[in-house]
Each structure stands twice: as structure tokens, then as C-alpha cells.
Short mmCIF file of C-alpha atoms in Angstrom, two decimals:
data_model
loop_
_atom_site.label_atom_id
_atom_site.label_comp_id
_atom_site.label_asym_id
_atom_site.label_seq_id
_atom_site.Cartn_x
_atom_site.Cartn_y
_atom_site.Cartn_z
CA PHE A 213 62.27 88.34 -5.56
CA PRO A 214 62.98 90.70 -2.62
CA ASP A 215 66.27 90.17 -0.88
CA ASN A 216 65.49 92.40 2.01
CA ASP A 217 61.98 91.33 2.99
CA PRO A 218 61.74 87.78 4.35
CA THR A 219 57.88 87.93 4.83
CA LEU A 220 57.39 89.25 1.30
CA LEU A 221 59.80 86.41 -0.07
CA ALA A 222 57.98 83.69 1.76
CA GLY A 223 54.73 85.02 0.19
CA LEU A 224 55.99 85.15 -3.33
CA ILE A 225 57.45 81.58 -3.15
CA ALA A 226 54.19 79.95 -1.87
CA PRO A 227 52.15 80.14 -5.12
CA PHE A 228 54.76 77.91 -6.88
CA VAL A 229 54.72 75.16 -4.32
CA SER A 230 50.99 74.88 -3.78
CA ASP A 231 48.92 72.13 -5.11
CA ARG A 232 47.27 73.09 -8.30
CA ASP A 233 43.88 71.38 -7.19
CA GLN A 234 43.93 73.56 -4.00
CA GLN A 235 44.65 76.88 -5.74
CA GLY A 236 41.30 77.11 -7.34
CA MET A 237 39.33 76.28 -4.19
CA GLN A 238 39.95 79.81 -2.52
CA SER A 239 37.83 82.75 -3.44
CA GLU A 240 39.80 85.32 -5.29
CA ARG A 241 37.54 87.94 -4.04
CA ARG A 242 38.22 87.79 -0.23
CA PRO A 243 39.21 91.21 1.14
CA TRP A 244 42.88 91.32 2.06
CA PRO A 245 44.20 93.71 4.63
CA HIS A 246 48.05 93.60 3.62
CA THR A 247 48.68 95.75 0.61
CA SER A 248 52.31 95.00 0.18
CA ILE A 249 51.71 91.31 -0.76
CA GLY A 250 48.96 92.34 -3.10
CA GLN A 251 51.21 94.78 -4.92
CA ALA A 252 54.31 92.31 -5.06
CA PHE A 253 52.03 89.52 -6.28
CA SER A 254 50.53 91.82 -9.09
CA ARG A 255 54.23 92.67 -10.24
CA LEU A 256 55.16 88.96 -10.17
CA VAL A 257 52.12 87.93 -12.09
CA THR A 258 52.82 90.78 -14.63
CA GLU A 259 56.41 89.73 -15.10
CA LEU A 260 55.50 86.31 -15.72
CA ARG A 261 52.70 86.92 -18.25
CA PRO A 262 55.23 86.88 -21.43
CA LEU A 263 56.54 83.53 -20.22
CA GLN A 264 53.06 82.06 -19.73
CA ALA A 265 52.09 83.29 -23.23
CA ARG A 266 55.15 81.67 -24.77
CA LEU A 267 54.48 78.35 -22.99
CA ARG A 268 50.94 78.44 -24.21
CA GLN A 269 51.86 79.40 -27.78
CA ASN A 270 54.05 76.25 -27.61
CA GLU A 271 51.35 74.12 -26.24
CA PHE A 272 52.43 73.72 -22.89
CA VAL A 273 50.19 74.09 -19.84
CA ALA A 274 50.61 77.45 -17.99
CA TYR A 275 48.33 77.48 -14.95
CA PRO A 276 47.18 80.73 -13.56
CA ILE A 277 49.09 81.78 -10.44
CA SER A 278 46.84 81.96 -7.51
CA PHE A 279 46.95 84.87 -4.86
CA TRP A 280 45.75 82.83 -1.89
CA PRO A 281 49.01 80.70 -1.13
CA ALA A 282 50.91 83.97 -1.41
CA ALA A 283 48.51 85.73 1.06
CA ALA A 284 48.35 82.92 3.46
CA ALA A 285 52.29 82.27 3.62
CA TYR A 286 52.78 86.21 3.91
CA SER A 287 50.21 86.42 6.63
CA TRP A 288 51.75 83.56 8.63
CA ALA A 289 55.40 84.76 8.21
CA SER A 290 54.14 88.17 9.38
CA GLY A 291 53.24 86.53 12.68
CA GLY A 292 49.53 86.21 12.08
CA SER A 293 47.86 83.64 14.32
CA TRP A 294 46.86 80.18 13.05
CA GLU A 295 43.12 80.94 13.28
CA GLU A 296 43.38 84.29 11.53
CA VAL A 297 45.39 82.83 8.58
CA LEU A 298 42.95 79.97 8.28
CA GLU A 299 40.13 82.51 8.24
CA LEU A 300 41.60 84.80 5.72
CA SER A 301 42.97 82.07 3.33
CA GLY A 302 39.89 79.75 3.26
CA LEU A 303 42.37 76.68 3.67
CA ASP A 304 41.91 73.63 5.70
CA GLU A 305 44.48 73.11 8.52
CA GLY A 306 46.31 70.30 6.77
CA ASP A 307 46.47 72.26 3.47
CA LEU A 308 47.77 75.35 5.22
CA ALA A 309 50.42 73.36 7.12
CA MET A 310 51.51 71.65 3.92
CA LEU A 311 51.71 74.93 2.15
CA ILE A 312 53.85 76.30 4.86
CA TYR A 313 56.18 73.41 4.99
CA ARG A 314 56.56 73.20 1.17
CA THR A 315 57.26 76.99 1.04
CA ALA A 316 60.03 76.69 3.75
CA ASP A 317 61.47 73.58 1.87
CA ASN A 318 61.74 75.61 -1.45
CA LEU A 319 63.25 78.54 0.48
CA ARG A 320 66.11 76.26 1.50
CA GLN A 321 67.02 76.07 -2.12
CA ILE A 322 67.34 79.78 -2.11
CA GLU A 323 69.23 79.69 1.05
CA GLY A 324 71.91 77.83 -0.88
CA LEU A 325 72.54 80.69 -3.09
CA GLU A 326 74.79 82.28 -0.29
CA ARG A 327 77.88 82.66 -2.35
CA SER A 328 76.12 84.28 -5.55
CA HIS A 329 73.19 86.00 -3.74
CA PRO A 330 74.09 86.56 -0.04
CA ALA A 331 71.32 89.01 0.62
CA LEU A 332 68.69 86.80 -0.88
CA ALA A 333 69.96 83.82 0.89
CA ALA A 334 69.83 85.52 4.26
CA SER A 335 66.34 86.62 3.62
CA ALA A 336 65.45 82.99 2.76
CA THR A 337 66.92 81.81 6.08
CA GLU A 338 64.83 84.43 7.99
CA ALA A 339 61.71 83.54 6.14
CA ILE A 340 62.10 79.92 6.99
CA ARG A 341 62.48 80.84 10.67
CA ARG A 342 59.28 82.96 10.52
CA LEU A 343 57.37 80.12 8.68
CA LEU A 344 58.34 77.17 10.81
CA ARG A 345 56.59 77.76 14.02
CA GLU A 346 53.91 75.93 16.00
CA PRO A 347 51.50 74.49 15.12
CA VAL A 348 53.42 73.69 11.93
CA PRO A 349 55.57 70.51 12.45
CA VAL A 350 59.11 71.90 12.94
CA PRO A 351 61.79 69.42 11.67
CA THR A 352 64.47 68.71 14.34
#
């Protein structure tokens, strides 16, 4: 995970927090204008392939990792408008809001690595700030 790119960090955490049922709903063939998240996502999937293969060999379920949660969180954290992110991702408003909120919540766990990984923790803090903006409910 990148420790110097909060937007990319948000995008790469999102696929791990999205609902499995929702992941398959988005078309994987939509054009995507941001190459950095596509490249980082591709590296992530490649790195996880051996782990997924081992899981399957041992009769565990290893779901495919969907790109669209990553793309949606990345676009939102990049400052994209709500309407633009909805259009690009194909998600419903409630599903997008939940994806963003869950991503921020999981980034809080990374934020807790301040002593062992200070740069990554700082990147997580900034990613949370970029994700939690209106119209997503911001906890007070």
C-alpha cells in the first residue's frame, strides 16, 4: 500500500470493504480515465494471486477482487463530484456512501499504525479527510 498517496491508498482499501454481492454488479468494461488507480489495482491483484491460489487449494473461498470499488473510492478521494462518481462507478447512492464510509472506517485501522508505519498512518489520515465530505455522512 502506498504511504505517500492518500488517494491511491483509499482506492486500494475499498475493494476489501465492499459487499461481495455489490462487487459483481458493476461492469468491468466501463472506460476509466485515471490510469494510476488502474495500474496500482493491477499490481495489487497480481501480488494477491498466489495467496488466492493457496486458499483455493485448501478449499477456502477466494472471491475475485473487483476494480469498481477501488475506482469509485479513488475518484471520490480525488475530489470528483458525487454525480461524476455515481456515473463512473454504476453504484446507487446508498451503496456508494456505504463504500466510502466503510473505506474510511478501515483506514482508521491503518491510522493506528502511527508508531510502526508513520508515513502510512499519515497517508491514511489524509485519505479519511478526503473521503468524508458531503454528501457522505460525516461523524462528529
